[in-house]
Amino acid sequence: MKMGTALVYDEEMTKYKLLWVDPACKIEVPERLTVSHEALVKAGLADRCVAVPVREATDADILLVHSEEYLEAVKKTPYMTLEDLKEFTLQYGDVYFHPNIYHCAKLAAGAALQLVDSVVTGKVRNGMALVRPPGHHSMRSAANGFCVFNNVAIAAQYAKQKYGMKRVLIVDWDVHHGQGVQSCFEDDPNVLYFSWHRYEHQRFWPQLRDSDYDCVGKEKGAGFNINVPWNKVGMKNGDYLSVFCHVLLPIAYEFSPDLVLVCAGFDSAIGDPEGEMCASPDIFAHLTHLLMNLAGGKVCAVLEGGYNLTSLHQSVCQTVQTLLGDPAPRPADLDGPCTSALESLHCVRSAHRQYWSCLKHAAELPSSEISTKCIKLEEEEEEKQQHQKKEEEEKEAWPEPLKRLTPPVRTAVVLPDGVVCPDGCERFSPSEDLNILNKVRENFLKGPDDSDALTTLSSLTALVEKMEKNEICNGLALVRDVSTARMCVVQHAATAHRNRVLMVCVGDAVVPSPGTDDGKTLLVQFSNTESEEQKGKFHIPVCLKKGCSDVSGFTLAVLGLLLPLGYEYDPSLVLLVRTPGSGLCDAAWQQLTGLLQGLAQGHTLVLMQEGEKACVGPTASSLLGVAAPSLGKLPAPLPEDVQALERLRHRLQADWKLLQTTAPETA
Ligand SMILES: NCCCNCCCCCC(O)(O)C(F)(F)F
Ligand SMILES: [Zn+2]
């Protein structure tokens, strides 16, 4: 599987700018591109990428989306006088022309196509194109919102036509609605368009009725257009992650795309004058990571907006560093979604419930009630938000994202002698550390001379220590006695004061509650046996009718339950335990292993029973950062599983805010 991340950039795209006074357009400046690229160079990220040259999109490329008359009109702009350019611009909204913008617009679209070529042909695994002019607002026959040609829409049509891509997912995390993309694919069931955007009940630009949550697509495309309106500013990391876990990811996994395109606008980050949101730049590391196990890892990010040059370049670096496979930083103190975000979340899930089996259980409210609820809650929060907004104006500052150091060793393995060490992994040698050996001897050995247990357990302890010191990123151990190994790891990790261990158990081995409910460990156990005893906040049994053998139910539980829990819990170590009898197919197991690496700075330790030897290879591949294989189009999960998960989420959401998908009942 080819690794490698493409970076498509050419400074020619900086060579146009606003030549007259227009307050609406003055934020779209050439420096957006130069500061982004320079930051990548300075951070040593550009050198780690495969430089892919831009090219001009051809007429045929552009005509995949735009009309001939529009293309012919734009072709004339290089020869226009300043007055003609001003005149020509008047027919469009919030956009400006320049003698060199046609050339740059061809390069921006061509850059996206070069990126698609290098990813789809396997030259690289994923990549990013740093371009301007942006694209997602431009319509078939109109420029709009700084956009001339719709770079990502053209890339999607190109991928379908040239490579026969069946299903393309477009994720638009820019803070504005890409109505140009929406209108291009409105009736196309092969292109799933997802966009969140500042909306404020249609009061925010471009103030379109069609940007609301109930615009789900038309005719055959019904259900394949997802709009998440933000009706308040100040949305934070928890709001963004909730929408990914409870809307985008379940639908995206059901859709099972062959290619993922990202309208990567960073005006949705804190500090941006357009978005006025409060999500930190490192959230884009998580948004990127959460997409990287779709489509076999074929992710193409194309720059759209972003006007605060500081948060822009920080966000670009977070995105590229994650595409390169570096572990994401731990998400600092996540809040649950705010009331307004919960209203939007609920509205979107209700609007799409009829199209996606993963949402079948979404509580259905009559639309009239939803809208009044929204407005009613708006007024309540209005004054709260207003005075908060005044404060923010003064202190629009945020901490510089922490340097993401990559450990010298990516994956260490503890394997019995007979088992070969997978390529790319490093076999972890038994520990000579006497106090580890003694501690293991006195706490865990049954027989006095159980030497290979001593070797295994001391190696595991030493491995966990090296992960804490960030000398090793993740690990895999094949052990005879999983329950002892598990206790040994948990006890060692829990002793280090600030450690929290998320333990995920797959398989039917009975896992004892982790003793006290002190919050030092959170145990999530997947099984098919209904557990009768009431568990505490930190012991969550997930019971699926057919256990993990039903990929749809399992995937829904991972995306809508395990991930939100994991992000909210924010562990320093993820312990993933697999015992026989799980019935989990390799692909689903690799998806789980891949997704969990977004937590704990990638410190995932996989413990497997010796009987699972066949799973060592696939597990190692996922721990090395290779994208998990696609699960294929997911059939509907079992209704009883969907209801059980819904009940479980409702029961737990009092303790775990990121599990909420509806606003708390108003008094
Ligand atoms: N206060 C100035 C009003 C500006 N109104 C137009 C905003 C256009 C946003 C463009 C973008 O950021 O969505 C893109 F990604 F296309 F660049
Ligand atoms: Zn934007």
XYZ file of C-alpha atoms and ligand atoms in Angstrom:
685
model
C 0.000 0.000 0.000
C 1.580 3.264 -1.170
C 2.158 5.805 1.567
C 3.166 9.369 0.771
C 1.316 12.692 0.807
C 1.167 14.979 -2.234
C 1.503 18.754 -1.897
C 0.314 20.710 -4.935
C 1.305 24.393 -4.910
C 2.584 27.015 -7.331
C 3.340 30.619 -6.453
C 1.793 31.728 -9.770
C -1.572 31.493 -7.965
C -0.481 34.372 -5.711
C -0.258 36.689 -8.745
C -3.656 38.287 -8.717
C -5.331 40.606 -6.236
C -8.130 43.134 -5.727
C -7.392 46.212 -7.884
C -10.151 48.477 -6.550
C -12.027 49.185 -3.314
C -14.516 46.489 -2.372
C -14.954 45.821 1.388
C -16.565 42.440 0.679
C -13.489 41.137 -1.155
C -10.530 42.736 0.551
C -9.928 39.728 2.838
C -9.111 37.447 -0.108
C -5.396 38.332 -0.451
C -2.371 36.549 -2.039
C -0.690 36.283 1.375
C -3.207 33.550 2.262
C -1.254 31.215 0.014
C 2.265 32.417 0.805
C 1.885 32.212 4.593
C 0.336 28.735 4.306
C 3.093 27.392 2.096
C 5.874 29.092 4.077
C 4.509 27.595 7.295
C 4.627 24.115 5.769
C 8.221 24.722 4.667
C 9.240 26.143 8.041
C 7.653 23.204 9.914
C 9.582 20.741 7.729
C 6.292 19.372 6.428
C 6.680 20.448 2.799
C 9.885 18.400 2.479
C 8.090 15.292 3.751
C 5.463 15.639 1.023
C 5.710 14.562 -2.613
C 5.744 17.818 -4.613
C 3.226 17.474 -7.447
C 3.254 20.237 -10.098
C 0.146 22.215 -11.010
C -1.261 22.255 -14.530
C -3.871 24.378 -16.254
C -7.302 22.799 -16.333
C -8.303 22.328 -19.957
C -11.545 23.623 -21.438
C -12.872 20.065 -21.280
C -12.047 19.862 -17.591
C -13.834 23.136 -16.856
C -16.836 22.185 -18.993
C -17.395 19.171 -16.710
C -19.124 21.681 -14.421
C -19.425 25.071 -16.112
C -21.329 26.261 -19.199
C -19.598 27.218 -22.445
C -20.946 30.740 -22.311
C -19.525 31.245 -18.821
C -16.111 29.863 -19.834
C -16.074 32.007 -22.989
C -16.911 35.087 -20.922
C -14.140 34.434 -18.390
C -11.683 33.828 -21.242
C -12.036 37.467 -22.253
C -11.001 38.888 -18.851
C -7.193 38.821 -19.389
C -7.599 41.416 -22.147
C -9.945 43.732 -20.268
C -9.112 47.217 -19.028
C -9.574 47.986 -15.347
C -12.928 49.583 -16.136
C -14.051 46.539 -18.143
C -13.003 44.234 -15.299
C -15.044 46.287 -12.825
C -17.996 46.222 -15.202
C -17.644 42.469 -15.774
C -17.459 41.838 -12.020
C -20.719 43.686 -11.323
C -22.803 40.841 -12.754
C -21.578 38.486 -9.984
C -21.654 38.626 -6.177
C -18.823 39.096 -3.697
C -16.074 38.264 -6.213
C -13.501 40.249 -8.153
C -11.673 39.758 -11.439
C -8.070 40.579 -12.419
C -6.157 40.200 -15.716
C -4.366 37.137 -14.295
C -7.266 35.531 -12.400
C -8.382 33.370 -15.355
C -4.886 31.885 -15.540
C -4.852 31.320 -11.768
C -8.360 29.839 -11.803
C -7.207 27.279 -14.411
C -4.200 26.471 -12.223
C -6.378 26.097 -9.105
C -8.719 23.667 -10.868
C -5.762 21.938 -12.539
C -4.028 21.586 -9.165
C -7.063 19.733 -7.816
C -7.000 17.430 -10.845
C -3.276 16.767 -10.454
C -3.988 15.853 -6.832
C -6.777 13.467 -7.870
C -4.467 11.868 -10.483
C -1.645 11.265 -7.992
C -3.986 9.805 -5.343
C -6.194 7.677 -7.607
C -3.226 6.201 -9.530
C -1.572 5.321 -6.197
C 1.488 7.549 -6.688
C 0.653 8.817 -3.188
C -1.901 7.852 -0.557
C -3.460 11.295 0.011
C -2.606 14.971 -0.420
C -3.389 18.671 -0.268
C -3.634 21.362 -2.929
C -2.934 24.924 -1.773
C -4.861 27.015 -4.293
C -6.554 30.317 -4.993
C -9.023 31.397 -6.296
C -11.189 29.053 -4.200
C -14.056 27.174 -5.800
C -17.025 25.958 -3.766
C -19.321 28.984 -4.405
C -18.947 29.184 -8.183
C -22.008 28.077 -10.117
C -22.388 26.535 -13.557
C -22.609 29.963 -15.168
C -21.514 32.382 -12.476
C -18.559 33.401 -10.354
C -19.400 33.989 -6.699
C -17.792 34.441 -3.278
C -14.169 34.860 -4.500
C -14.641 31.707 -6.652
C -14.258 31.481 -10.452
C -14.192 27.743 -11.303
C -15.522 25.134 -8.886
C -12.232 23.291 -8.248
C -13.642 20.464 -6.116
C -16.797 19.946 -8.194
C -14.622 19.659 -11.308
C -12.353 17.209 -9.453
C -15.341 15.052 -8.494
C -16.686 14.906 -12.070
C -13.169 14.264 -13.345
C -12.664 11.353 -10.922
C -15.977 9.800 -11.990
C -15.398 10.288 -15.730
C -11.673 9.511 -16.037
C -11.342 6.834 -13.338
C -14.865 5.476 -13.170
C -15.068 6.363 -9.485
C -18.516 5.203 -8.443
C -19.086 7.101 -5.214
C -17.362 10.350 -4.245
C -17.719 11.990 -0.815
C -17.174 15.745 -0.601
C -16.639 17.086 2.933
C -16.866 20.883 3.096
C -15.589 22.133 6.458
C -15.281 25.713 5.256
C -17.483 28.021 7.338
C -19.512 29.090 4.274
C -22.010 26.923 2.397
C -20.615 25.682 -0.907
C -23.861 26.244 -2.768
C -21.976 25.806 -6.042
C -21.091 22.238 -5.117
C -24.583 21.575 -3.790
C -26.250 22.741 -7.018
C -23.826 20.737 -9.166
C -24.622 17.404 -7.490
C -28.135 18.031 -6.116
C -29.666 15.129 -8.088
C -26.551 12.919 -8.164
C -26.668 9.880 -5.832
C -22.998 9.138 -6.602
C -21.708 12.313 -4.989
C -22.457 12.799 -1.282
C -21.963 16.451 -0.365
C -21.613 17.389 3.314
C -21.299 21.004 4.430
C -21.526 22.827 7.706
C -21.733 26.586 7.567
C -22.518 29.701 9.526
C -26.192 30.364 8.829
C -27.887 32.239 11.687
C -31.323 31.389 10.349
C -30.457 32.661 6.855
C -29.091 35.969 8.159
C -25.470 35.092 7.245
C -23.989 35.259 3.716
C -24.939 33.899 1.193
C -28.324 33.968 2.977
C -29.822 31.125 0.978
C -32.917 29.180 1.950
C -31.248 26.234 0.182
C -28.461 26.130 2.790
C -30.753 24.887 5.539
C -30.834 21.364 6.969
C -33.976 20.360 5.081
C -32.267 20.690 1.675
C -31.350 17.036 1.351
C -30.943 16.777 -2.422
C -33.424 16.251 -5.259
C -34.931 13.273 -7.109
C -32.359 10.451 -7.241
C -30.015 12.637 -5.220
C -32.384 12.885 -2.243
C -30.417 12.111 0.915
C -27.032 12.783 -0.701
C -26.842 16.425 0.292
C -26.222 17.163 3.992
C -26.403 20.739 5.265
C -25.512 21.467 8.900
C -26.389 25.117 9.612
C -24.631 26.822 12.518
C -27.270 29.241 13.830
C -24.870 30.817 16.299
C -21.231 31.878 16.158
C -18.668 30.620 18.664
C -18.920 26.948 17.772
C -16.122 24.951 19.400
C -14.236 21.663 18.971
C -16.961 19.653 20.714
C -19.605 20.971 18.308
C -17.505 19.966 15.298
C -16.646 16.482 16.632
C -20.277 15.810 17.576
C -21.412 16.498 14.021
C -18.685 14.231 12.627
C -19.551 11.373 15.003
C -23.343 11.649 14.865
C -23.976 12.822 11.292
C -21.098 12.713 8.810
C -19.231 9.525 9.740
C -22.189 7.139 10.140
C -23.578 8.261 6.762
C -20.151 8.307 5.110
C -19.451 4.719 6.232
C -22.861 3.616 4.994
C -22.173 5.398 1.678
C -18.687 3.823 1.484
C -17.011 6.266 -0.931
C -14.263 5.331 -3.412
C -12.709 8.791 -3.021
C -12.923 11.583 -0.438
C -12.537 15.215 -1.532
C -12.328 17.940 1.119
C -13.342 21.553 0.538
C -10.713 22.493 3.101
C -11.637 25.985 4.135
C -10.140 27.156 7.423
C -12.379 30.158 8.069
C -14.186 27.752 10.442
C -11.244 28.096 12.860
C -10.922 30.506 15.780
C -9.849 34.039 14.922
C -11.362 34.119 11.463
C -13.280 37.353 10.762
C -15.807 35.571 8.552
C -16.633 32.540 10.666
C -16.323 33.994 14.179
C -16.107 30.422 15.466
C -13.985 29.186 18.389
C -12.617 25.837 17.193
C -8.841 25.543 17.593
C -6.545 24.804 14.615
C -5.644 21.338 15.966
C -9.251 20.218 15.494
C -8.411 19.858 11.781
C -5.938 17.141 12.717
C -8.888 15.161 14.105
C -11.304 15.990 11.282
C -8.643 14.843 8.795
C -7.808 11.717 10.812
C -11.474 10.723 11.014
C -11.703 10.727 7.204
C -8.467 8.827 6.540
C -9.913 5.324 6.887
C -12.588 5.998 4.281
C -11.995 5.124 0.609
C -8.862 3.160 1.515
C -7.280 6.420 2.623
C -7.721 8.221 -0.713
C -8.265 11.751 0.661
C -7.716 14.916 -1.446
C -7.900 18.203 0.475
C -8.254 21.376 -1.599
C -7.922 24.792 0.059
C -11.048 26.979 0.048
C -11.330 29.884 2.524
C -9.430 31.078 5.621
C -8.727 34.781 6.278
C -6.957 34.996 9.618
C -3.437 34.340 8.388
C -2.352 32.909 11.754
C -5.138 30.383 12.282
C -5.046 29.645 8.546
C -1.406 28.543 8.451
C -1.715 26.692 11.762
C -4.761 24.795 10.485
C -3.081 23.995 7.160
C -0.090 22.544 9.040
C -2.357 20.468 11.300
C -4.109 19.043 8.248
C -0.959 18.207 6.269
C 0.841 16.728 9.285
C -2.088 14.369 9.838
C -2.222 13.416 6.148
C 1.470 12.485 6.571
C 0.386 10.013 9.269
C 1.643 11.812 12.360
C -0.470 11.184 15.483
C -2.998 13.901 16.278
C -2.541 16.019 19.397
C -4.848 15.256 22.335
C -8.002 17.381 22.098
C -7.767 19.724 25.097
C -10.830 20.038 27.382
C -13.645 19.323 24.967
C -17.030 20.773 25.840
C -20.238 19.070 24.831
C -22.139 20.612 21.921
C -23.987 23.838 22.729
C -27.784 23.967 22.620
C -27.877 25.566 19.195
C -25.533 22.933 17.778
C -27.718 20.217 19.313
C -30.766 21.732 17.645
C -28.984 21.676 14.282
C -27.713 18.166 14.928
C -31.199 16.959 15.719
C -32.755 18.721 12.719
C -30.208 17.265 10.289
C -30.559 13.742 11.668
C -34.336 13.951 11.485
C -34.260 15.322 7.942
C -32.019 12.448 6.813
C -33.586 9.673 8.869
C -35.590 8.366 5.922
C -32.523 8.095 3.669
C -29.916 6.443 5.927
C -30.438 3.255 7.924
C -27.876 4.428 10.491
C -30.284 7.248 11.396
C -33.538 5.247 11.341
C -33.801 5.597 15.122
C -33.239 9.359 15.107
C -36.061 10.714 17.232
C -38.650 12.198 14.900
C -40.159 15.543 15.894
C -42.823 17.244 13.773
C -40.911 19.925 11.822
C -43.144 22.678 13.276
C -42.050 21.723 16.780
C -38.390 21.659 15.697
C -38.475 25.151 14.256
C -40.247 26.694 17.255
C -37.857 24.853 19.569
C -34.938 26.321 17.613
C -36.258 29.883 17.757
C -37.385 29.564 21.415
C -33.904 28.342 22.468
C -32.337 31.069 20.329
C -33.954 33.852 22.349
C -32.885 32.227 25.617
C -29.279 32.026 24.523
C -29.262 35.294 22.587
C -28.363 37.625 25.493
C -25.972 35.011 26.973
C -24.121 34.839 23.641
C -24.192 38.617 23.112
C -22.298 39.621 26.258
C -19.971 36.614 25.733
C -19.328 37.845 22.161
C -18.352 41.307 23.472
C -15.769 39.671 25.768
C -14.389 37.583 22.880
C -13.861 40.653 20.696
C -11.293 41.843 23.229
C -9.450 38.527 23.700
C -9.450 36.842 20.278
C -6.325 34.823 21.087
C -5.589 31.128 21.295
C -2.558 29.019 22.269
C -0.168 28.026 19.485
C -0.805 24.334 18.694
C 1.711 22.103 20.495
C 4.592 20.739 18.403
C 3.582 17.235 17.335
C 6.774 15.198 17.813
C 6.729 11.816 16.098
C 8.247 9.055 18.274
C 11.399 7.448 16.826
C 9.644 4.064 16.803
C 6.152 3.835 15.335
C 5.083 0.272 16.226
C 6.765 -2.060 18.728
C 5.650 -5.690 19.022
C 5.862 -8.281 21.797
C 5.488 -11.674 20.129
C 6.246 -15.276 21.081
C 9.452 -16.496 19.438
C 7.674 -18.539 16.781
C 5.781 -15.526 15.418
C 7.550 -13.436 12.769
C 7.816 -9.677 13.311
C 5.672 -7.870 10.700
C 7.511 -5.570 8.263
C 7.952 -2.064 9.578
C 7.503 -3.087 13.196
C 10.223 -3.322 15.831
C 10.341 -6.389 18.070
C 10.467 -5.188 21.662
C 13.227 -6.925 23.605
C 12.456 -8.235 27.085
C 13.157 -5.794 29.833
C 16.194 -6.145 32.118
C 14.868 -3.429 34.387
C 15.050 -5.057 37.802
C 12.330 -3.092 39.531
C 9.968 -3.906 36.681
C 10.909 -7.589 36.953
C 10.447 -7.589 40.707
C 7.142 -5.732 40.579
C 5.836 -8.165 37.969
C 7.132 -11.128 39.945
C 5.396 -10.129 43.161
C 2.131 -8.926 41.610
C 1.381 -11.161 38.710
C 3.255 -14.412 38.674
C 1.331 -17.510 39.653
C 4.250 -19.981 39.632
C 7.610 -18.781 41.010
C 9.470 -19.544 37.786
C 6.885 -18.816 35.144
C 9.649 -17.324 33.039
C 7.843 -16.582 29.810
C 5.010 -14.866 31.681
C 7.670 -12.827 33.446
C 9.257 -11.960 30.112
C 5.957 -11.026 28.513
C 4.646 -8.945 31.390
C 7.892 -7.116 31.980
C 8.183 -6.380 28.260
C 4.638 -5.015 28.260
C 5.374 -2.820 31.259
C 8.529 -1.488 29.669
C 6.640 -0.899 26.429
C 3.973 1.140 28.194
C 6.725 3.195 29.834
C 8.302 3.947 26.460
C 4.912 5.009 25.120
C 4.472 7.376 28.052
C 7.850 8.889 27.182
C 6.711 9.154 23.549
C 9.693 7.034 22.465
C 7.254 4.558 20.930
C 3.967 5.501 19.307
C 1.970 2.274 19.527
C 2.340 -1.432 20.209
C 1.005 -4.905 19.656
C 1.381 -7.921 21.965
C 0.352 -11.525 21.359
C 0.049 -13.119 24.794
C -1.130 -16.389 26.249
C -2.971 -14.883 29.234
C -4.761 -11.712 28.108
C -6.520 -11.008 31.383
C -3.273 -10.957 33.394
C -1.590 -8.896 30.687
C -4.485 -6.470 30.761
C -4.372 -6.067 34.526
C -0.614 -5.579 34.403
C -0.869 -2.798 31.825
C -3.792 -1.072 33.521
C -2.160 -1.223 36.919
C 1.109 0.163 35.603
C -0.493 2.890 33.508
C -2.973 3.890 36.219
C -0.202 4.400 38.765
C 1.282 7.259 36.763
C -0.898 10.026 38.258
C -2.243 11.798 35.213
C -2.901 8.669 33.203
C -6.309 7.668 31.987
C -6.640 4.376 30.151
C -9.434 3.749 27.666
C -9.841 -0.003 27.480
C -11.800 -1.357 24.520
C -12.559 -5.071 24.657
C -13.726 -7.064 21.675
C -14.586 -10.714 22.070
C -16.536 -12.716 24.583
C -13.986 -12.979 27.376
C -15.657 -11.794 30.565
C -13.973 -8.600 31.624
C -14.259 -7.782 35.329
C -15.222 -4.191 36.087
C -12.044 -2.219 36.568
C -12.507 -2.224 40.344
C -13.198 1.264 41.548
C -15.132 3.804 39.510
C -12.308 6.275 40.000
C -12.288 7.282 36.363
C -8.696 6.098 35.909
C -9.934 3.602 33.366
C -12.927 3.660 31.069
C -13.926 0.198 29.922
C -16.033 -0.194 26.789
C -16.785 -3.810 26.035
C -18.388 -5.084 22.853
C -20.125 -8.419 23.154
C -23.311 -10.287 22.299
C -24.190 -11.185 25.855
C -26.631 -8.843 27.546
C -25.072 -8.020 30.894
C -27.626 -7.887 33.688
C -25.731 -5.945 36.342
C -25.940 -2.138 36.175
C -22.516 -0.779 35.244
C -21.054 2.536 36.426
C -20.129 5.597 34.384
C -16.757 4.072 33.520
C -17.838 0.547 32.556
C -19.919 0.506 29.409
C -21.034 -2.846 27.979
C -22.140 -2.523 24.356
C -24.352 -5.449 23.520
C -24.993 -6.203 19.867
C -27.383 -8.983 18.904
C -24.829 -10.726 16.750
C -21.862 -9.317 18.628
C -19.241 -7.795 16.386
C -20.037 -10.073 13.490
C -22.626 -7.555 12.287
C -20.334 -4.945 10.718
C -23.092 -2.337 10.376
C -24.133 -2.437 14.016
C -20.520 -2.571 15.141
C -19.532 0.384 12.958
C -22.484 2.406 14.234
C -21.480 1.634 17.819
C -17.878 2.647 17.151
C -18.724 5.904 15.364
C -21.723 7.065 17.410
C -20.745 5.771 20.822
C -17.092 4.742 21.232
C -15.532 7.713 19.409
C -17.524 10.427 21.252
C -16.798 8.672 24.564
C -13.137 8.378 23.702
C -12.809 12.023 22.712
C -14.596 13.208 25.826
C -12.592 10.887 28.090
C -9.323 11.987 26.409
C -7.146 9.034 27.589
C -3.344 9.010 27.680
C -3.353 5.377 26.555
C -5.789 3.267 24.540
C -5.708 -0.436 25.389
C -7.440 -2.444 22.665
C -8.028 -6.051 23.720
C -9.093 -8.754 21.302
C -10.054 -12.204 22.510
C -11.343 -15.070 20.375
C -14.984 -15.333 19.532
C -15.492 -11.714 18.564
C -16.503 -12.720 15.034
C -15.071 -9.385 13.957
C -13.806 -9.360 10.375
C -10.290 -8.021 9.749
C -11.510 -4.928 7.896
C -13.784 -3.850 10.771
C -11.013 -4.580 13.254
C -8.595 -2.455 11.202
C -11.142 0.361 11.011
C -11.437 0.247 14.809
C -7.653 0.205 15.268
C -7.266 3.059 12.776
C -9.949 5.296 14.248
C -8.785 4.845 17.853
C -5.333 6.173 16.926
C -6.864 9.638 16.871
C -6.874 9.430 20.672
C -4.019 9.528 23.203
C -1.553 10.961 20.671
C -1.747 7.628 18.878
C -0.628 5.626 21.937
C -2.590 2.469 21.191
C -1.562 -0.842 22.717
C -3.242 -3.878 21.183
C -3.380 -7.045 23.294
C -4.354 -10.239 21.505
C -4.817 -13.777 22.690
C -2.304 -16.166 21.111
C -5.153 -17.807 19.184
C -5.547 -14.588 17.177
C -2.125 -14.947 15.554
C -3.627 -14.565 12.067
C -4.646 -11.065 12.999
C -1.108 -9.872 13.760
C -0.418 -8.775 10.174
C -3.602 -6.748 9.603
C -3.305 -5.185 13.069
C 0.317 -4.181 12.497
C -0.593 -2.639 9.133
C -3.203 -0.438 10.783
C -0.880 0.501 13.648
C 1.761 1.502 11.074
C -0.731 4.039 9.728
C -1.848 2.198 6.610
C -5.491 3.016 5.914
C -7.939 0.260 6.755
C -9.650 -1.439 3.824
C -13.084 -0.111 2.976
C -15.973 -1.989 4.574
C -18.038 -1.662 1.393
C -21.584 -0.360 1.275
C -23.022 -1.197 4.669
C -26.382 -2.991 4.874
C -28.872 -1.719 7.431
C -27.919 -2.533 11.007
C -30.321 -4.758 12.952
C -33.190 -2.604 14.235
C -32.856 -4.068 17.728
C -29.164 -3.089 17.745
C -29.982 0.412 16.611
C -32.584 0.793 19.317
C -30.264 -0.713 21.942
C -27.506 1.746 20.989
C -29.991 4.608 21.110
C -31.178 3.590 24.569
C -27.577 3.247 25.737
C -26.688 6.709 24.424
C -29.726 8.230 26.085
C -28.824 6.580 29.383
C -25.192 7.693 29.201
C -25.572 11.201 27.851
C -26.177 12.619 31.323
C -22.571 11.694 32.109
C -21.071 11.985 28.629
C -22.005 15.221 26.847
C -20.596 14.212 23.444
C -23.230 11.471 23.233
C -26.059 14.017 23.039
C -27.818 14.478 19.729
C -30.864 16.454 20.849
C -31.175 19.590 22.924
C -32.105 19.044 26.576
C -35.878 19.223 26.979
C -36.769 22.841 27.643
C -38.663 23.320 30.871
N -17.394 40.468 5.414
C -17.142 40.307 4.015
C -18.313 39.581 3.339
C -17.758 38.521 2.401
N -18.833 37.695 1.864
C -18.306 36.724 0.879
C -17.609 35.575 1.598
C -17.019 34.600 0.579
C -16.436 33.402 1.279
C -15.582 32.572 0.332
C -15.128 31.229 0.955
O -14.400 31.432 2.156
O -16.245 30.408 1.296
C -14.251 30.484 -0.036
F -13.939 29.288 0.464
F -14.892 30.314 -1.185
F -13.141 31.166 -0.247
Zn -15.438 30.240 3.469
